[in-house]
Short mmCIF file of C-alpha atoms in Angstrom, two decimals:
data_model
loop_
_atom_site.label_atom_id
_atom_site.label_comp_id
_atom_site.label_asym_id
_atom_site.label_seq_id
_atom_site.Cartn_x
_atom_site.Cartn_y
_atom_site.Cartn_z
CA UNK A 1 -18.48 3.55 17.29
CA UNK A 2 -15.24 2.31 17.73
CA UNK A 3 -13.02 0.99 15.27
CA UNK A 4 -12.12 -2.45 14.88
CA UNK A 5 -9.34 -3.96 16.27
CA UNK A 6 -6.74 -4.36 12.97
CA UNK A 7 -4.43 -6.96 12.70
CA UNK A 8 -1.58 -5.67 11.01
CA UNK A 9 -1.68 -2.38 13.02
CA UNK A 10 -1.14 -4.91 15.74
CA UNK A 11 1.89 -6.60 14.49
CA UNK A 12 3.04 -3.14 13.20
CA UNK A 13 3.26 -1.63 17.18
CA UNK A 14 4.52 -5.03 18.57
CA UNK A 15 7.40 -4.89 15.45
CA UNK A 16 8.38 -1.14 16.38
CA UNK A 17 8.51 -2.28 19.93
CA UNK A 18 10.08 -5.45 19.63
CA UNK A 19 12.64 -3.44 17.04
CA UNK A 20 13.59 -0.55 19.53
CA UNK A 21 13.62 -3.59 22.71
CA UNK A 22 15.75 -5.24 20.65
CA UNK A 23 17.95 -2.31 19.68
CA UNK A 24 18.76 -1.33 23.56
CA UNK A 25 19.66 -4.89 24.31
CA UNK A 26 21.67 -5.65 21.79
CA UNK A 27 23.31 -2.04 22.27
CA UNK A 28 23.49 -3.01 25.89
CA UNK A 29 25.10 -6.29 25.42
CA UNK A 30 27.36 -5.08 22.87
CA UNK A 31 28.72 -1.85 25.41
CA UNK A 32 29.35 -4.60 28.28
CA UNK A 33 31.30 -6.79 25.88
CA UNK A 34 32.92 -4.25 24.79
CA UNK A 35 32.86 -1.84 27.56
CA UNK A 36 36.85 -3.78 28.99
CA UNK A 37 38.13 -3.56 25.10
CA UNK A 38 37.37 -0.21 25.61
CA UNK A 39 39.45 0.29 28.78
CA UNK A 40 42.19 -2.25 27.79
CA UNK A 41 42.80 0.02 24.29
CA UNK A 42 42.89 3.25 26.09
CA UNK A 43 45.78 1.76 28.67
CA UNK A 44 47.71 0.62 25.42
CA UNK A 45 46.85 3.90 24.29
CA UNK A 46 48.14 5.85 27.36
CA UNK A 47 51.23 3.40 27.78
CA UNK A 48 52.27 4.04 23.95
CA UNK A 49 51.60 7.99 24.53
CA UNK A 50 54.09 7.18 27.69
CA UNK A 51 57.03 5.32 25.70
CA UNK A 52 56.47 7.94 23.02
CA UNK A 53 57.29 11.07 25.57
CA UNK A 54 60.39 8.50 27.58
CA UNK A 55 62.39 8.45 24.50
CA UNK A 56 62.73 12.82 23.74
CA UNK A 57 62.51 13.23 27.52
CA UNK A 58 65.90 10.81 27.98
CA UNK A 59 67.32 11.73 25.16
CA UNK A 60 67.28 15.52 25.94
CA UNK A 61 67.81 14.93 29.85
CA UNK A 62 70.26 17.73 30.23
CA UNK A 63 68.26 19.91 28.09
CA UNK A 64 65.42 19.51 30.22
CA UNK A 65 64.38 23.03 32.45
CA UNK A 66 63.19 22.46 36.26
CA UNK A 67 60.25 25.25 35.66
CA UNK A 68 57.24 23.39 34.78
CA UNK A 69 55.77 24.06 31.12
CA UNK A 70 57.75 21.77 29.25
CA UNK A 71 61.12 21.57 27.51
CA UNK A 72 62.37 23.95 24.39
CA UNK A 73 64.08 20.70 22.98
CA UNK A 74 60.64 19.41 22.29
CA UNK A 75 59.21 22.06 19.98
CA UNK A 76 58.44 19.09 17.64
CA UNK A 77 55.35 18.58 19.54
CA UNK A 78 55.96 15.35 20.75
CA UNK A 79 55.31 16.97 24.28
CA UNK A 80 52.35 18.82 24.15
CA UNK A 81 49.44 17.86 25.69
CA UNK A 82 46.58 15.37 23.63
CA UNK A 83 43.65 17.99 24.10
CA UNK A 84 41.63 15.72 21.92
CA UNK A 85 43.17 12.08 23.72
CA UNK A 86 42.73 13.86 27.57
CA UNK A 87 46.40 13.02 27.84
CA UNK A 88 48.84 15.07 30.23
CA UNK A 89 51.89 14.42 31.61
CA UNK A 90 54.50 15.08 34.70
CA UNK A 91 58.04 14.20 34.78
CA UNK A 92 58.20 13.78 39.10
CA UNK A 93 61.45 13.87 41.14
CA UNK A 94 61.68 11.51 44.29
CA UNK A 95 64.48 12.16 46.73
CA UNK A 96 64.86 9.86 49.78
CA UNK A 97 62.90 12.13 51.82
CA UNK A 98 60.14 10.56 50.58
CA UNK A 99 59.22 14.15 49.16
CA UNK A 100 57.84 14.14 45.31
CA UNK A 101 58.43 17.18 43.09
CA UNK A 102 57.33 17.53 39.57
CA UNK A 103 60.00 18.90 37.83
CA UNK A 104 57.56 19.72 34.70
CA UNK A 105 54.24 19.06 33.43
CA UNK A 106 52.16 19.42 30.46
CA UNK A 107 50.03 22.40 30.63
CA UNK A 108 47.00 20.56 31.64
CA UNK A 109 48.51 18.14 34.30
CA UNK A 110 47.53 18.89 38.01
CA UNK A 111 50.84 20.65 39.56
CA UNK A 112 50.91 18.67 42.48
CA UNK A 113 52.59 14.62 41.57
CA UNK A 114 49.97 12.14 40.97
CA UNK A 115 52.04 9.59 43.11
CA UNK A 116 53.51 10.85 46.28
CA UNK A 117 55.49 7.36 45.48
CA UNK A 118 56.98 6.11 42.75
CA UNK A 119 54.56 4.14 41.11
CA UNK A 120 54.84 1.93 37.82
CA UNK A 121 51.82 0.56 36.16
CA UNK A 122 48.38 1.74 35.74
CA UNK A 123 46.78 3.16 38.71
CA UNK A 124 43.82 5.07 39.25
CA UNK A 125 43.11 8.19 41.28
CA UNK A 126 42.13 11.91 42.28
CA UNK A 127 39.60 11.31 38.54
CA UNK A 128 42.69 10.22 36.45
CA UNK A 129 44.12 7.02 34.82
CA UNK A 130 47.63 7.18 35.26
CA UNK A 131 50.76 5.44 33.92
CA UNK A 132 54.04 5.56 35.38
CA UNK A 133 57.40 4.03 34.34
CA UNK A 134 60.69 4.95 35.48
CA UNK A 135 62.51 8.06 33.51
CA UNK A 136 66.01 7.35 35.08
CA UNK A 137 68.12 5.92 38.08
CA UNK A 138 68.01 8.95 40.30
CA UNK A 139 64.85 8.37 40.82
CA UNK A 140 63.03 10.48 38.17
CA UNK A 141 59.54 8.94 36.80
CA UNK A 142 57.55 10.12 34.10
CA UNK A 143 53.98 9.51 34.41
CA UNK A 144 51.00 9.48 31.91
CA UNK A 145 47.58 10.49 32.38
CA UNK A 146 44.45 10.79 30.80
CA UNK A 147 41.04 12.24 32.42
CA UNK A 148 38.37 9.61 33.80
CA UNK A 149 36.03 11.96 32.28
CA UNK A 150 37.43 11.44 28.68
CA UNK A 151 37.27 7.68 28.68
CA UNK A 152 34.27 8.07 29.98
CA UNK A 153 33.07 9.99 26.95
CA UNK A 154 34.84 7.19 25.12
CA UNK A 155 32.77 4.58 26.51
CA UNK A 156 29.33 6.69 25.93
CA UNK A 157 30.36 6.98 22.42
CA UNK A 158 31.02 3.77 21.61
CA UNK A 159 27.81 3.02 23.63
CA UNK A 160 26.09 5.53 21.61
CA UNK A 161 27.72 3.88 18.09
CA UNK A 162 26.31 1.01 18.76
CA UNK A 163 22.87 1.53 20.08
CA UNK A 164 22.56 3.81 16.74
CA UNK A 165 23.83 1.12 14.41
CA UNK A 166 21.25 -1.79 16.26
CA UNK A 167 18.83 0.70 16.27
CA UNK A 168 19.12 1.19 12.42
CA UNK A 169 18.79 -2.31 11.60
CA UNK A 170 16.04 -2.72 14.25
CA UNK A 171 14.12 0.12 11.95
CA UNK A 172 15.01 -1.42 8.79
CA UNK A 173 13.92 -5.20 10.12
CA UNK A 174 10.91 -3.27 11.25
CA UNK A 175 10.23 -1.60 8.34
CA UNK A 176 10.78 -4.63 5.92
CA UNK A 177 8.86 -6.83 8.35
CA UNK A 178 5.76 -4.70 8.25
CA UNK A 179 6.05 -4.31 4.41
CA UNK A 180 6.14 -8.26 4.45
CA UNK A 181 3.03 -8.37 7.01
CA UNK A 182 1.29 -6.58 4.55
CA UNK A 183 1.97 -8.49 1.77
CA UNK A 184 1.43 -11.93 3.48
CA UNK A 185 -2.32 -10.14 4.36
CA UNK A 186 -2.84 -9.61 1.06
CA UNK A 187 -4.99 -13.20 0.09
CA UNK A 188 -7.13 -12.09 3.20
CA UNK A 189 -8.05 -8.85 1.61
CA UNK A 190 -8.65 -10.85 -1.63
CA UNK A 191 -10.84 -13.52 0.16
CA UNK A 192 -12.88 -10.68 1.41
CA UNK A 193 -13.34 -8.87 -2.13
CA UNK A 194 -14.13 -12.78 -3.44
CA UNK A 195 -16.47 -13.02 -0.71
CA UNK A 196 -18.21 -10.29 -1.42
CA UNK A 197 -19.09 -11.75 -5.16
CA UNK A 198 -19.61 -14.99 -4.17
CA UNK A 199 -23.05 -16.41 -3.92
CA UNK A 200 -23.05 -19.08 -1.87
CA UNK A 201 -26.83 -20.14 -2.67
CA UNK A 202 -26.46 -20.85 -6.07
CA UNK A 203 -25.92 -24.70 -6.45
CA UNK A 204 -22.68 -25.25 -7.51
CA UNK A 205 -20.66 -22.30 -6.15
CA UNK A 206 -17.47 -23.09 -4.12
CA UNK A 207 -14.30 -20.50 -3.05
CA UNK A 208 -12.18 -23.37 -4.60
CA UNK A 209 -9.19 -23.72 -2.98
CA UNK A 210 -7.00 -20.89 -1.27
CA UNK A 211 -4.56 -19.05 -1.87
CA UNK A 212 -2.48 -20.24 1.01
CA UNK A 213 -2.32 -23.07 3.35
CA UNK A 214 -3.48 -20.90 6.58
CA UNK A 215 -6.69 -19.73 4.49
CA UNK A 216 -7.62 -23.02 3.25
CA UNK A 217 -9.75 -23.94 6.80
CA UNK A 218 -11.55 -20.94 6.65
CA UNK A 219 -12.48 -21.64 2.76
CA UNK A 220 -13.61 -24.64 3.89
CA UNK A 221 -15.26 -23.67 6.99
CA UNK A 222 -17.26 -21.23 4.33
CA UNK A 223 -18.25 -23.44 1.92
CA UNK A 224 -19.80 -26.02 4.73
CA UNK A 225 -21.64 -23.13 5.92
CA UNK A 226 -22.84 -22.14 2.76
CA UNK A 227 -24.06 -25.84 1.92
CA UNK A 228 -25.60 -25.67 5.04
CA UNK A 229 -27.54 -22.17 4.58
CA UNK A 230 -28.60 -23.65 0.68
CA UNK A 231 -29.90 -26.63 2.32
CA UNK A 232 -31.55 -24.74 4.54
CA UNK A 233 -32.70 -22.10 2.68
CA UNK A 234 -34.38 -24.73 -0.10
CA UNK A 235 -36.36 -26.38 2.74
CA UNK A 236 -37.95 -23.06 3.57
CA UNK A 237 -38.91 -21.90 -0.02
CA UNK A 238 -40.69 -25.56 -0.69
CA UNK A 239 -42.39 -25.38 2.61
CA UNK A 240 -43.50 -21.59 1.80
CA UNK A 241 -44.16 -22.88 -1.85
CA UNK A 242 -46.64 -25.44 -0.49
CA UNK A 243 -48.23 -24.02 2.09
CA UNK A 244 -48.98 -20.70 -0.12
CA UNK A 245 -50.31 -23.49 -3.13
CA UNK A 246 -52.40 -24.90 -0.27
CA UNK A 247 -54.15 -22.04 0.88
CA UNK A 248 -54.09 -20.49 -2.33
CA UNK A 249 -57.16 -23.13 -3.40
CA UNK A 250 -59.18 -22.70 -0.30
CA UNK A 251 -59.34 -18.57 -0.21
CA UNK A 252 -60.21 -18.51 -3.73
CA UNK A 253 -63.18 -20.91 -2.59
CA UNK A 254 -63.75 -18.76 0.11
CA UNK A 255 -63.72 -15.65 -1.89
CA UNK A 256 -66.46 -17.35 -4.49
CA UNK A 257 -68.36 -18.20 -1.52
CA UNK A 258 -68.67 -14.73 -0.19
CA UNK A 259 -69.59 -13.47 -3.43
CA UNK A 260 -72.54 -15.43 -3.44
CA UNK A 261 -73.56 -15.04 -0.01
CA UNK A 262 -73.23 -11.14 -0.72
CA UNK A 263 -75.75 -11.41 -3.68
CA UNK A 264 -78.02 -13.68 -1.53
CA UNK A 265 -77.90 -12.36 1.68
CA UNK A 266 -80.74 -9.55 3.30
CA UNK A 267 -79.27 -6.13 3.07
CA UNK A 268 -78.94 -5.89 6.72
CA UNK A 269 -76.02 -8.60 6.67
CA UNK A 270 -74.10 -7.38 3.57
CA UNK A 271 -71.51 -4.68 5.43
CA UNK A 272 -70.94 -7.26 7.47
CA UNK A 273 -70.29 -10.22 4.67
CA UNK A 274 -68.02 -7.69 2.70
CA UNK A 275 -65.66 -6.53 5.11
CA UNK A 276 -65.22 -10.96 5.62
CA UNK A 277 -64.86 -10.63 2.08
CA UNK A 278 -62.01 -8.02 2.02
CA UNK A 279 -60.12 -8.98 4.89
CA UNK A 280 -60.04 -12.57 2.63
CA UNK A 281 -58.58 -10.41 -0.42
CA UNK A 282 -55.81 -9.14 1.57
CA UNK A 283 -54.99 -12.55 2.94
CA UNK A 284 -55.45 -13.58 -0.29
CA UNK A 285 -52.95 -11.45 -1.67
CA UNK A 286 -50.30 -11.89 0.83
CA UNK A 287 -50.43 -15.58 0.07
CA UNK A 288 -50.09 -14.36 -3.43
CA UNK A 289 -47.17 -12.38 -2.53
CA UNK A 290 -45.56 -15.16 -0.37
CA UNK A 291 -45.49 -17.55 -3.18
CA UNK A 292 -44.39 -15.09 -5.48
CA UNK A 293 -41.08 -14.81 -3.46
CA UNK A 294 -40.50 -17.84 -2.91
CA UNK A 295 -41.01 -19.62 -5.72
CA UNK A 296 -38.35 -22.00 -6.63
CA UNK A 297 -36.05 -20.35 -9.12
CA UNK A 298 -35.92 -17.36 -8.11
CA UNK A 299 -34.04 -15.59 -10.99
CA UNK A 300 -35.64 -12.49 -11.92
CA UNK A 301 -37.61 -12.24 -15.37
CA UNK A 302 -36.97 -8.98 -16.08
CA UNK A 303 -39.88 -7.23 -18.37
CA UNK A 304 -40.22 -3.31 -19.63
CA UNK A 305 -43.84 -2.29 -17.16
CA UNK A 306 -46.14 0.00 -18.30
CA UNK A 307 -47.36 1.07 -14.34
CA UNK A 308 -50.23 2.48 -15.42
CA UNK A 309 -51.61 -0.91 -16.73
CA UNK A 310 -50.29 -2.75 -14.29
CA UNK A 311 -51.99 -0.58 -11.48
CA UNK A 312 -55.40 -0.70 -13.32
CA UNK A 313 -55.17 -4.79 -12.72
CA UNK A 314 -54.23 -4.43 -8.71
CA UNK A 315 -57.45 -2.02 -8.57
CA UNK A 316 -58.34 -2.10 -4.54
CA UNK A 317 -62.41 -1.50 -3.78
CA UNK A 318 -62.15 1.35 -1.29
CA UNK A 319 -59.18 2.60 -2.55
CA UNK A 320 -58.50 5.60 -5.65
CA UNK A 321 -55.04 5.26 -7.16
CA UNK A 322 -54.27 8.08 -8.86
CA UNK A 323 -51.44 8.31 -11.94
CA UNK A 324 -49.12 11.00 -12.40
CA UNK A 325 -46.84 11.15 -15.24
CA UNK A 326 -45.16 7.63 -15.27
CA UNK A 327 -42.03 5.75 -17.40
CA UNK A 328 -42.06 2.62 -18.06
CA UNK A 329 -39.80 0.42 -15.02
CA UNK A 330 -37.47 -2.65 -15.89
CA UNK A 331 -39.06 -5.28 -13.56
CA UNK A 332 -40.21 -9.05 -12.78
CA UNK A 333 -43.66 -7.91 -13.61
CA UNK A 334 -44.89 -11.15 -10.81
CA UNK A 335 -42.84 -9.98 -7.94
CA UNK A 336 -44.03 -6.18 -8.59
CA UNK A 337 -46.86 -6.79 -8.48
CA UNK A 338 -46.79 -8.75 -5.11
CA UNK A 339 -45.17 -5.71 -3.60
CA UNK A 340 -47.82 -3.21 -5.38
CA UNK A 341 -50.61 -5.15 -3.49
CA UNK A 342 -48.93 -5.06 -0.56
CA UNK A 343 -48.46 -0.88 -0.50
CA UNK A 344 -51.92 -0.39 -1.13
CA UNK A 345 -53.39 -3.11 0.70
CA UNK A 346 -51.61 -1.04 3.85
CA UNK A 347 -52.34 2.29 2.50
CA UNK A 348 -55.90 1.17 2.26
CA UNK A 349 -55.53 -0.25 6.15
CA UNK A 350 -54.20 2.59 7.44
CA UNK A 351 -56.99 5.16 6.72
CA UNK A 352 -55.79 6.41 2.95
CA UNK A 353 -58.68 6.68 0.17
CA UNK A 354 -56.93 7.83 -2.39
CA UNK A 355 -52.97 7.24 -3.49
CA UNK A 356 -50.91 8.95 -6.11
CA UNK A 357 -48.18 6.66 -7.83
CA UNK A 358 -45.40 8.62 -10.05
CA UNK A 359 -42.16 7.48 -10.89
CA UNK A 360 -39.46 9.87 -9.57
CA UNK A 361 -36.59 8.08 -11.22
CA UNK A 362 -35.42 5.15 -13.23
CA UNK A 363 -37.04 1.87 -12.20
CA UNK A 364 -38.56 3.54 -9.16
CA UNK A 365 -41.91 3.53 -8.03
CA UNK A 366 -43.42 6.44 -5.93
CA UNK A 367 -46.56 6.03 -3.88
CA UNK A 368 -48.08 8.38 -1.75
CA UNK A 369 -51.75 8.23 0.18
CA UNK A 370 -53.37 10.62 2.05
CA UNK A 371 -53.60 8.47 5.25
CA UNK A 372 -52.49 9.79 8.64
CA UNK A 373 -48.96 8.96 8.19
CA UNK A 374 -46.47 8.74 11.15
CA UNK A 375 -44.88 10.63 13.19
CA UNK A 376 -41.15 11.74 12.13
CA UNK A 377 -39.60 9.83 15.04
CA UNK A 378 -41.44 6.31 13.77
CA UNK A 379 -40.50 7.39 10.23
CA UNK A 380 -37.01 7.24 11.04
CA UNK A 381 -37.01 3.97 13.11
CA UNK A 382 -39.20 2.04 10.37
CA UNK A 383 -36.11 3.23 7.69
CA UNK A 384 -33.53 2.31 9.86
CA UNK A 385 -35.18 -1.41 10.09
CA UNK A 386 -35.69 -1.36 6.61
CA UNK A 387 -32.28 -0.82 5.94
CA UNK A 388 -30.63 -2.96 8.39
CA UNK A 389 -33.55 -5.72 7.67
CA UNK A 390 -34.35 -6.46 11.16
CA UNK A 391 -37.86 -6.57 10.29
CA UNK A 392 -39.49 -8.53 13.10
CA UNK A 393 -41.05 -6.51 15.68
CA UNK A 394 -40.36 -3.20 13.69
CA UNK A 395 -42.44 -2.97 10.24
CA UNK A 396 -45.03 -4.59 9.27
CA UNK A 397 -45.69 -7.66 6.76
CA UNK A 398 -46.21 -5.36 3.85
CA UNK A 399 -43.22 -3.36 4.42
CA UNK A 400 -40.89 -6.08 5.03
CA UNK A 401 -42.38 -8.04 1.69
CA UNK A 402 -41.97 -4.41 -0.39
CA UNK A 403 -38.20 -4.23 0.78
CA UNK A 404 -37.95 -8.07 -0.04
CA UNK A 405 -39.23 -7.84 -3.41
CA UNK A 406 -37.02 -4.97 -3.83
CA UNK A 407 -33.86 -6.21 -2.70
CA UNK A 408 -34.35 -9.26 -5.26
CA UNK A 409 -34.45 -6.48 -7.88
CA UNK A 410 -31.39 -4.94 -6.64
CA UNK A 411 -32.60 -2.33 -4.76
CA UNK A 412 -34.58 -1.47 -1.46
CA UNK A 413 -37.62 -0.14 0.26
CA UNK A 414 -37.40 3.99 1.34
CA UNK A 415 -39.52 5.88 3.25
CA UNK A 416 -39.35 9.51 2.43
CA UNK A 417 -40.21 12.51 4.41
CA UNK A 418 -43.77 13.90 3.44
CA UNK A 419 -45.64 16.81 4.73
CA UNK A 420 -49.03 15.05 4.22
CA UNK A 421 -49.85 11.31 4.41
CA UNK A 422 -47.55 8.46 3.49
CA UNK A 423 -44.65 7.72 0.81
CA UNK A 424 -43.26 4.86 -0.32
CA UNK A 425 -40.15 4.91 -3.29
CA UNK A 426 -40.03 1.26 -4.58
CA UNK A 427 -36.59 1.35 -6.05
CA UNK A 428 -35.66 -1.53 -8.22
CA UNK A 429 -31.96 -1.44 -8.96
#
């Protein structure tokens, strides 16, 4: 069977999708924002790292070596390379040949100029960002460059920074959001635990009012169906009432009747006269039962039952009830009795001449005939209407009266595996 479709598992998914959606476009947004900031700070960076080197480099111009490596006047480090910034530099001669020679370079600077003409500004080219001022009149520039690769890497990680920071507080929404889901759910959980003690027959009984504003239709969508179901239900325990009072009179007339007629009549026509007889008994005692049930006020009165007196009234002609050892049951001695005629009245239909009634366990009643019985298969599919109550077109009229009777006590009707014959286990709470 599959399971339900839940609510807050529902909001939970669409929150951690919404959250992480949420989290990429915000990151997303953020990075193109940013993503010129970015740039503009790493040309301020790389024009700064390029005023930084002009100053040594002029100030130590005729210290300066032609070989390329870098100047022994700048052993203070101010002319290495930036391993970590991607920075590198070349110091380029121009002469009016047009020809460009780089007179030195930092270690990781291409050896070939990065602008076969002088150039100042930011440029871009050959996978570098490059910025060039002018080092001195003869036509010496210096020029600054950092890798397209590293700001590159810069970007990503400020990409990354951000995506990870919106992505925290997309999980921490997310996680406060479906802590608050659950909470707001709560007064649903309690309707359903009220609901399940609530009684909406008895006269009187309302939810009252709800919790919240969103439950307050449903509260009093319930309590208009529950009016609805006492109304109805009332209407069908006086008609049962009266009808079962009105034929009540007329099959105990009938009943006197046949008794007579059985003394009077030849002996050729008494088989006939007494099964009339008997099949007015058991109508008899379903109207019996019937208005048992339904009698108006239904509360149970509860009495301590001897069975074996109570059997010894419900004696069935045709029928040998036999007593095992037996406890006294907590029962409404009225309704049990109902149910009682009922079992034996069918075990009695159903081939059985003799039944043995024990009581297994506390308020339980156990009988068992030595009728036919059924087959394993119809075992099983008369339990599994008995428990789900779907009655019609599955058990019979004693059966489904039985499980009533029991129900009101608390309990229900179960039909137990036997080798031999037929069991019944009246359990009443």
């Amino acid at each position: 069977m599959n399971p339900l479709p839940s609510i807050q598992a529902r909001l939970a998914r669409a929150l951690l999708v919404w959250s992480l959606v949420w989290s990429l476009a915000v990151a997303l947004a953020v990075w193109l924002a940013v993503q010129q900031q970015v740039e503009d700070l790493l040309d301020d960076s790389l024009q700064s790292a390029a005023e930084l080197l002009k100053e040594p480099l002029m100030a130590e111009d005729a210290a300066l070596p032609a070989e390329s490596g870098g100047p022994d006047a700048a052993g203070s480090g101010e002319l290495a390379d930036d391993a970590d910034g991607g920075f590198a530099w070349q110091v380029v001669q121009y002469s009016p040949a047009d020809a460009a020679d780089v007179l030195f370079s930092s270690a990781t600077a291409p050896t070939v100029a990065w602008r076969l003409a002088p150039t100042t500004g930011f440029s871009d080219g050959a996978g570098w960002r490059v910025f060039g001022t002018r080092l001195a009149d003869d036509g010496r520039f210096l020029y600054v460059g950092q890798t397209r690769d590293e700001r590159n890497e810069v970007q990503i990680e400020v990409a990354l920074s951000v995506a990870a920071a919106t992505l925290s507080i997309g999980l921490l929404a997310h996680f406060w959001l479906r802590a608050r889901v659950r909470y707001e759910l709560l007064p649903v959980q309690r309707l359903a635990e009220r609901l399940a003690a609530h009684d909406p027959i008895a006269s009187g009984r309302s939810l009252g009012l709800a919790e919240c504003e969103e439950l307050q239709p449903m509260h009093a969508a319930i309590d208009t169906l529950a009016d609805r179901l006492a109304h109805r239900l009332a209407q069908e325990r006086a008609f049962t009432a009266h009808a079962a009072h009105a034929l009540r009179t007329p099959l105990a007339g009938i009943d006197a009747q046949l008794a007579v007629a059985l003394r009077e009549s030849p002996p050729a026509l008494q088989p006939r006269l007494q099964r009339v007889r008997s099949a007015a008994g058991r109508l008899q005692r379903v109207v019996s039962a019937l208005l048992t049930l339904f009698r108006s006020g239904v509360e149970l009165q509860r009495q301590t039952i001897d069975p074996a007196a109570l059997v010894t009234r419900l004696a069935i002609e045709g029928l040998t009830v036999e007593l095992a050892e037996t406890q006294p049951i907590s029962a409404d001695p009225d309704l049990l009795a109902a149910a009682l005629l009922n079992l034996l009245d069918n075990a009695l239909r159903n081939g059985a001449q003799r039944l043995l009634l024990s009581t297994p366990g506390r308020d339980c009643l156990r009988l068992h005939d030595d009728g036919p019985g059924v087959a394993p298969e119809r075992l099983q599919q008369l339990q599994a209407a008995i428990s789900a109550q779907t009655y019609e077109g599955n058990t019979g009229l004693g059966l489904m009266l039985a499980d009533l009777i029991a129900r009101a006590h608390g309990g229900q009707l179960v039909l137990p595996l036997v080798e031999r014959g037929f069991a019944v286990e009246l359990q009443l709470g």
